[in-house]
Coordinates of C-alpha atoms and ligand atoms in Angstrom, one line a residue:
X343 CA -13.7 -25.8 -20.4
X344 CA -15.1 -22.3 -19.7
X345 CA -12.7 -20.1 -17.7
X346 CA -13.4 -16.8 -15.9
X347 CA -10.2 -14.8 -15.7
X348 CA -9.9 -11.9 -13.2
X349 CA -7.0 -9.4 -13.2
X350 CA -6.5 -6.6 -10.6
X351 CA -2.8 -6.4 -10.0
X352 CA -2.3 -2.7 -10.9
X353 CA -4.5 0.0 -12.5
X354 CA -6.8 -2.1 -14.7
X355 CA -9.8 -4.1 -13.5
X356 CA -10.1 -6.8 -16.1
X357 CA -12.3 -9.8 -16.6
X358 CA -12.5 -12.3 -19.5
X359 CA -14.4 -15.4 -20.4
X360 CA -12.5 -18.0 -22.4
X361 CA -14.0 -21.2 -23.8
X362 CA -11.2 -23.6 -24.7
X363 CA -9.3 -21.6 -27.3
X364 CA -12.1 -19.1 -28.0
X365 CA -12.1 -15.8 -26.2
X366 CA -15.8 -15.0 -25.6
X367 CA -15.3 -11.7 -23.9
X368 CA -12.5 -9.5 -22.5
X369 CA -13.2 -6.3 -20.6
X370 CA -10.4 -4.0 -19.4
X371 CA -11.6 -1.1 -17.2
X372 CA -8.6 1.3 -17.0
X373 CA -8.1 3.6 -14.1
X374 CA -5.5 5.6 -16.0
X375 CA -7.4 8.9 -15.9
X376 CA -7.6 8.7 -12.1
X377 CA -3.8 8.3 -11.8
X378 CA -2.6 10.5 -14.6
X379 CA -2.5 13.7 -12.5
X380 CA 0.0 12.0 -10.2
X381 CA 2.3 10.8 -13.1
X382 CA 2.1 7.2 -11.9
X383 CA -0.2 4.7 -10.2
X384 CA -1.3 5.6 -6.6
X385 CA -1.8 2.2 -4.8
X386 CA -4.5 3.4 -2.4
X387 CA -6.6 4.9 -5.3
X388 CA -6.0 1.7 -7.4
X389 CA -7.3 -0.6 -4.7
X390 CA -10.4 1.5 -4.0
X391 CA -11.2 1.7 -7.7
X392 CA -11.0 -2.1 -8.1
X393 CA -13.3 -2.5 -5.1
X394 CA -15.9 -0.3 -6.6
X395 CA -15.9 -1.8 -10.1
X396 CA -15.0 -5.5 -9.9
X397 CA -18.5 -6.9 -9.5
X398 CA -19.9 -4.8 -12.3
X399 CA -17.0 -5.8 -14.7
X400 CA -17.6 -9.5 -13.9
X401 CA -21.3 -9.1 -14.7
X402 CA -20.5 -7.2 -17.9
X403 CA -18.0 -9.8 -19.1
X404 CA -20.4 -12.6 -18.5
X405 CA -23.2 -10.8 -20.3
X406 CA -20.9 -10.2 -23.3
X407 CA -19.8 -13.8 -23.4
X408 CA -23.4 -15.1 -23.4
X409 CA -22.6 -17.3 -20.4
X410 CA -24.0 -17.5 -16.9
X411 CA -22.0 -17.9 -13.6
X412 CA -23.2 -21.5 -13.4
X413 CA -21.6 -22.2 -16.8
X414 CA -18.1 -21.4 -15.5
X415 CA -15.8 -24.4 -15.0
X416 CA -12.8 -22.7 -13.5
X417 CA -11.9 -19.3 -12.0
X418 CA -8.4 -17.9 -12.6
X419 CA -7.2 -14.9 -10.7
X420 CA -4.0 -12.9 -10.6
X421 CA -2.2 -13.8 -7.4
X422 CA 0.8 -11.5 -7.9
X423 CA 3.2 -9.8 -8.4
X424 CA 1.5 -6.4 -8.1
X425 CA 0.1 -3.9 -5.7
X426 CA -0.9 -5.7 -2.6
X427 CA -4.1 -3.8 -1.9
X428 CA -5.2 -4.3 -5.6
X429 CA -4.3 -8.0 -5.6
X430 CA -6.2 -8.6 -2.4
X431 CA -9.4 -7.2 -4.0
X432 CA -9.2 -9.6 -7.0
X433 CA -8.1 -12.6 -5.0
X434 CA -10.7 -12.1 -2.2
X435 CA -13.5 -11.6 -4.8
X436 CA -12.4 -14.7 -6.7
X437 CA -12.2 -16.8 -3.6
X438 CA -15.6 -15.8 -2.5
X439 CA -17.1 -16.5 -5.9
X440 CA -15.4 -19.9 -6.2
X441 CA -16.6 -20.8 -2.8
X442 CA -20.2 -19.8 -3.4
X443 CA -20.3 -21.5 -6.8
X444 CA -18.3 -24.5 -5.6
X445 CA -16.0 -24.2 -8.6
X446 CA -12.2 -24.7 -8.8
X447 CA -10.0 -21.7 -8.4
X448 CA -6.4 -21.3 -9.7
X449 CA -3.8 -18.6 -8.7
X450 CA -2.1 -17.0 -11.7
X451 CA 1.3 -15.4 -11.8
X452 CA 0.8 -12.1 -13.7
X453 CA 4.3 -12.1 -15.4
X454 CA 4.0 -15.7 -16.6
X455 CA 0.5 -15.0 -17.8
X456 CA 1.8 -12.2 -20.1
X457 CA 3.7 -15.0 -21.9
X458 CA 0.5 -17.0 -22.3
X459 CA -1.1 -13.9 -23.8
X460 CA 1.1 -14.6 -26.8
X461 CA -0.6 -18.0 -27.2
X462 CA -4.1 -16.6 -27.3
X463 CA -5.8 -17.6 -30.5
X464 CA -2.7 -19.4 -31.8
X465 CA -4.0 -22.6 -33.5
X466 CA -0.6 -24.4 -33.6
X467 CA -0.3 -27.2 -31.0
X468 CA 2.2 -26.6 -28.2
X469 CA 4.5 -29.3 -29.7
X470 CA 5.1 -26.8 -32.6
X471 CA 5.9 -23.9 -30.3
X472 CA 7.9 -25.4 -27.5
X473 CA 10.7 -25.6 -26.4
X474 CA 10.6 -21.8 -26.6
X475 CA 12.2 -18.7 -25.2
X476 CA 9.9 -16.1 -23.7
X477 CA 10.5 -12.5 -22.7
X478 CA 8.1 -10.3 -20.7
X479 CA 8.9 -6.6 -21.2
X480 CA 6.4 -4.7 -19.1
X481 CA 6.2 -1.7 -16.7
X482 CA 7.5 -3.9 -13.9
X483 CA 9.6 -6.6 -15.4
X484 CA 12.2 -7.6 -18.0
X485 CA 12.1 -11.4 -17.4
X486 CA 13.6 -13.9 -19.9
X487 CA 12.6 -17.6 -19.6
X488 CA 13.5 -20.8 -21.3
X489 CA 10.3 -23.0 -21.5
X490 CA 10.3 -26.7 -22.2
X491 CA 6.5 -26.6 -22.2
X492 CA 3.7 -24.0 -21.6
X493 CA 4.0 -24.3 -17.8
X494 CA 7.7 -24.8 -17.4
X495 CA 9.4 -21.5 -16.8
X496 CA 13.1 -21.4 -16.2
X497 CA 14.2 -17.8 -15.5
X498 CA 17.4 -17.2 -17.5
X499 CA 17.5 -13.4 -17.5
X500 CA 16.1 -10.3 -15.7
X501 CA 16.9 -6.6 -15.2
X502 CA 19.5 -5.4 -12.8
X503 CA 17.6 -2.1 -12.2
X504 CA 14.6 -0.6 -14.0
X505 CA 12.3 -2.4 -16.4
X506 CA 12.1 -1.2 -20.0
X507 CA 8.5 0.1 -19.7
X508 CA 9.4 1.8 -16.4
X509 CA 12.2 3.6 -18.3
X510 CA 9.8 4.7 -21.0
X511 CA 7.4 6.1 -18.3
X512 CA 10.2 7.9 -16.4
X513 CA 11.7 9.5 -19.6
X514 CA 8.2 10.6 -20.6
X515 CA 7.7 12.2 -17.2
X516 CA 11.0 14.0 -17.5
X517 CA 9.9 15.4 -20.8
X518 CA 6.5 16.5 -19.4
X519 CA 4.7 13.9 -21.5
X520 CA 1.6 11.9 -20.5
X521 CA 1.5 8.6 -18.5
X522 CA 2.0 5.9 -19.6
X523 CA 5.0 7.0 -21.5
X524 CA 5.5 4.1 -23.9
X525 CA 2.7 4.8 -26.4
X526 CA 3.4 8.6 -26.3
X527 CA 7.2 8.2 -27.0
X528 CA 6.5 5.6 -29.7
X529 CA 4.2 8.0 -31.4
X530 CA 6.6 11.0 -31.2
X531 CA 9.5 8.9 -32.3
X532 CA 7.9 8.1 -35.6
X533 CA 8.8 11.5 -37.0
X534 CA 12.2 11.7 -35.3
X535 CA 15.8 10.9 -36.4
X536 CA 17.4 8.6 -33.8
X537 CA 20.9 9.4 -34.9
X538 CA 20.6 13.1 -33.7
X539 CA 20.8 11.8 -30.1
X540 CA 23.2 8.9 -29.9
X541 CA 22.6 6.9 -26.7
X542 CA 25.0 4.9 -24.5
X543 CA 24.8 1.2 -25.2
X544 CA 24.2 -0.8 -22.0
X545 CA 25.0 -4.4 -21.2
X546 CA 27.1 -5.0 -24.3
X547 CA 29.7 -7.0 -22.3
X548 CA 29.6 -10.7 -21.7
X549 CA 27.4 -10.7 -18.5
X550 CA 24.8 -13.2 -19.5
X551 CA 21.2 -12.2 -20.2
X552 CA 20.9 -9.2 -18.0
X553 CA 19.1 -5.9 -18.7
X554 CA 19.9 -2.4 -17.4
X555 CA 18.0 0.8 -18.0
X556 CA 19.2 3.1 -15.3
X557 CA 22.2 4.4 -17.3
X558 CA 20.0 5.2 -20.3
X559 CA 17.5 7.0 -18.1
X560 CA 20.3 9.0 -16.4
X561 CA 21.8 9.9 -19.8
X562 CA 18.4 11.2 -21.0
X563 CA 18.0 13.1 -17.7
X564 CA 21.4 14.8 -18.4
X565 CA 20.4 15.7 -21.9
X566 CA 17.1 17.2 -20.8
X567 CA 18.8 19.2 -17.9
X568 CA 21.3 20.7 -20.3
X569 CA 18.8 21.7 -23.0
X570 CA 15.4 21.7 -21.3
X571 CA 13.8 24.7 -22.9
X572 CA 14.9 23.8 -26.4
X573 CA 13.9 20.2 -26.2
X574 CA 10.4 20.9 -24.8
X575 CA 9.7 23.8 -27.2
X576 CA 11.2 22.4 -30.3
X577 CA 9.0 19.6 -31.8
X578 CA 11.7 18.3 -34.1
X579 CA 14.3 18.0 -31.2
X580 CA 11.7 16.3 -29.0
X581 CA 10.9 13.8 -31.7
X582 CA 14.6 13.2 -32.3
X583 CA 15.2 12.6 -28.6
X584 CA 12.3 10.2 -28.3
X585 CA 13.5 8.3 -31.4
X586 CA 17.1 8.1 -30.1
X587 CA 15.9 6.9 -26.7
X588 CA 13.4 4.4 -28.1
X589 CA 16.0 2.9 -30.5
X590 CA 18.4 2.1 -27.7
X591 CA 15.7 1.0 -25.2
X592 CA 14.4 -1.5 -27.8
X593 CA 17.8 -2.2 -29.3
X594 CA 18.9 -3.6 -25.9
X595 CA 15.9 -6.0 -26.0
X596 CA 16.7 -7.2 -29.5
X597 CA 20.4 -7.8 -28.5
X598 CA 19.3 -9.9 -25.5
X599 CA 16.9 -11.9 -27.6
X600 CA 19.7 -12.7 -30.1
X601 CA 22.1 -13.6 -27.2
X602 CA 19.5 -15.9 -25.7
X603 CA 18.8 -17.5 -29.0
X604 CA 22.6 -18.2 -29.4
X605 CA 22.5 -20.0 -26.1
X606 CA 19.3 -22.0 -26.9
X607 CA 19.5 -22.4 -30.7
X608 CA 17.1 -25.4 -30.7
X609 CA 14.0 -23.4 -29.6
X610 CA 11.1 -23.4 -31.9
X611 CA 9.9 -19.9 -31.1
X612 CA 10.5 -16.7 -29.0
X613 CA 7.4 -15.4 -27.3
X614 CA 7.6 -11.6 -26.6
X615 CA 4.9 -10.1 -24.4
X616 CA 4.2 -7.4 -21.8
X617 CA 3.2 -3.7 -22.5
X618 CA 6.4 -2.8 -24.4
X619 CA 5.7 -5.7 -26.9
X620 CA 2.8 -3.5 -28.2
X621 CA 5.5 -1.3 -29.7
X622 CA 5.5 -1.6 -33.5
X623 CA 9.1 -0.5 -33.8
X624 CA 10.1 -3.4 -31.5
X625 CA 8.1 -5.8 -33.7
X626 CA 9.9 -4.6 -36.8
X627 CA 13.3 -4.8 -35.1
X628 CA 12.6 -8.4 -34.0
X629 CA 11.4 -9.4 -37.5
X630 CA 14.7 -8.0 -39.0
X631 CA 16.8 -9.7 -36.3
X632 CA 18.4 -13.2 -36.4
X633 CA 15.2 -14.8 -34.9
X634 CA 13.0 -13.3 -37.6
X635 CA 9.8 -15.2 -38.0
X636 CA 10.3 -17.2 -34.8
X637 CA 9.1 -14.2 -32.8
X638 CA 5.6 -14.6 -31.6
X639 CA 3.8 -11.5 -30.2
X640 CA 0.3 -11.2 -28.6
X641 CA -2.1 -9.0 -30.5
X642 CA -1.3 -5.4 -29.3
X643 CA -4.4 -5.1 -27.1
X644 CA -3.3 -8.3 -25.2
X645 CA 0.2 -7.0 -24.6
X646 CA -0.9 -4.6 -21.9
X647 CA -2.7 -5.9 -18.8
X648 CA -5.8 -7.9 -19.5
X649 CA -7.7 -10.8 -18.1
X650 CA -7.7 -13.0 -21.3
X651 CA -4.1 -13.8 -20.6
X652 CA -5.0 -14.7 -17.0
X653 CA -7.8 -17.0 -18.1
X654 CA -5.4 -18.6 -20.7
X655 CA -2.6 -19.0 -18.1
X656 CA -5.1 -20.5 -15.5
X657 CA -6.2 -23.0 -18.1
X658 CA -2.6 -24.2 -18.7
X659 CA -1.7 -24.4 -15.1
X660 CA -5.0 -26.1 -14.1
X661 CA -4.4 -28.9 -16.7
X662 CA -0.7 -29.2 -15.6
X663 CA -1.4 -28.9 -11.9
X664 CA -0.2 -32.4 -11.1
X665 CA 3.2 -31.8 -12.7
X666 CA 4.0 -28.0 -12.3
X667 CA 6.1 -26.6 -9.6
X668 CA 4.4 -26.0 -6.2
X669 CA 5.5 -22.3 -6.4
X670 CA 3.3 -21.9 -9.4
X671 CA 0.2 -22.8 -7.4
X672 CA 0.9 -20.7 -4.3
X673 CA -1.5 -18.1 -2.9
X674 CA 1.0 -15.7 -1.4
X675 CA -0.1 -12.3 -2.5
X676 CA 2.8 -10.8 -0.7
X677 CA 5.5 -12.9 -2.4
X678 CA 8.2 -11.2 -4.4
X679 CA 10.4 -12.6 -7.2
X680 CA 13.5 -14.3 -6.0
X681 CA 15.3 -13.1 -9.1
X682 CA 19.0 -13.8 -8.5
X683 CA 18.6 -17.1 -6.7
X684 CA 16.2 -18.4 -9.3
X685 CA 18.2 -17.4 -12.4
X686 CA 21.2 -19.1 -13.8
Ligands
KG4_734 O1 2.3 -5.1 -19.2 P1 1.8 -3.8 -18.7 O2 0.5 -3.3 -19.2 O3 1.8 -3.7 -17.2 C1 2.7 -4.3 -16.4 O4 2.5 -5.5 -16.1 O5 3.7 -3.6 -16.0 O6 2.9 -2.8 -19.2 C2 2.8 -1.4 -19.0 C3 4.1 -0.8 -19.6 C4 4.2 0.7 -19.3 O7 5.4 1.0 -18.8 C5 4.0 1.3 -20.7 O8 4.7 2.6 -20.8 C6 4.6 0.3 -21.6 O9 4.2 -0.9 -21.0 N1 4.1 0.4 -22.9 C7 4.8 0.6 -24.0 C8 4.0 0.7 -25.1 N2 2.7 0.5 -24.7 C9 2.8 0.3 -23.3 N3 6.2 0.8 -24.1 C10 6.6 1.1 -25.3 N4 5.9 1.2 -26.5 C11 4.5 1.0 -26.4 N5 3.8 1.1 -27.5
ZN735 ZN1 1.4 -6.6 -16.9

């Protein structure tokens, strides 16, 4: 089956062509340079950029894959969550394309698709990977799932406030660093000593699988306010602060992974995806944790937003369409996550 995947939920217009398990092409056109001056994504600019580039990116992805539009068997498009104006560009484009080609179309949940990104190129059959735990740590979410199969997502944990990636971005902004903050902080932290700036440990009580990043963010804001000039002008101090912050931001993730694993000890693997999963320090911490080799990460370039994961996710949901939950096939671009009511 040849799947055309389309992603436009935030600030990347991405298109991929997937033939069964083989990724034939994957193009990610980032708008980051357009948003950087504002320190974050501007929704109106994002939607207009998608509109002007989507058709060109589809043409380019098809050319790179060596396939024609008529070869496509299924179109998969991000339905949400994301910026409404941006989502509408991708969804409307995909609907028109599917209608004109008379091909099936499947809506894809962006957060769940991140999890499927960890399965891209994995040769092992699902029976060797599931039941699994999965965690999406991105700019918008910290969602933890128990999965009996590739399309069964039971939400068992989420953040009470900020997401981990959002916290990286906000701390970077406070330090006058570039957007997105995750890769910049990771790079500065490499030469820093985390013990120079001990951080408060959040969510260490027995409150289930819940994340919280607002306390850590406020603590860093306080440190910066009290020593702003020295932190920004002293490269060693800046590296130490980045290292201290990163260690606790990622440490919280690893503690929650171990907690979830204690609750579901029979899982075969733990899939860890989303932009923050690109962080090498997180990968090392997970490898040295109790779950060790059970951790399964996407290749770094498929951690951040891309359309290969959308095509992969669309393929799973299309083949399980008869048995998956009706919510997983809805087209409500405006829908938001019902976190508390859905989670245990
Ligand atoms: O998954 P993603 O591309 O978009 C969302 O769906 O949100 O995630 C983007 C987030 C940003 O907050 C970015 O700072 C963070 O992932 N990120 C990282 C790293 N690379 C990206 N965070 C920590 N370390 C990284 N290397
Ligand atoms: Zn994402």
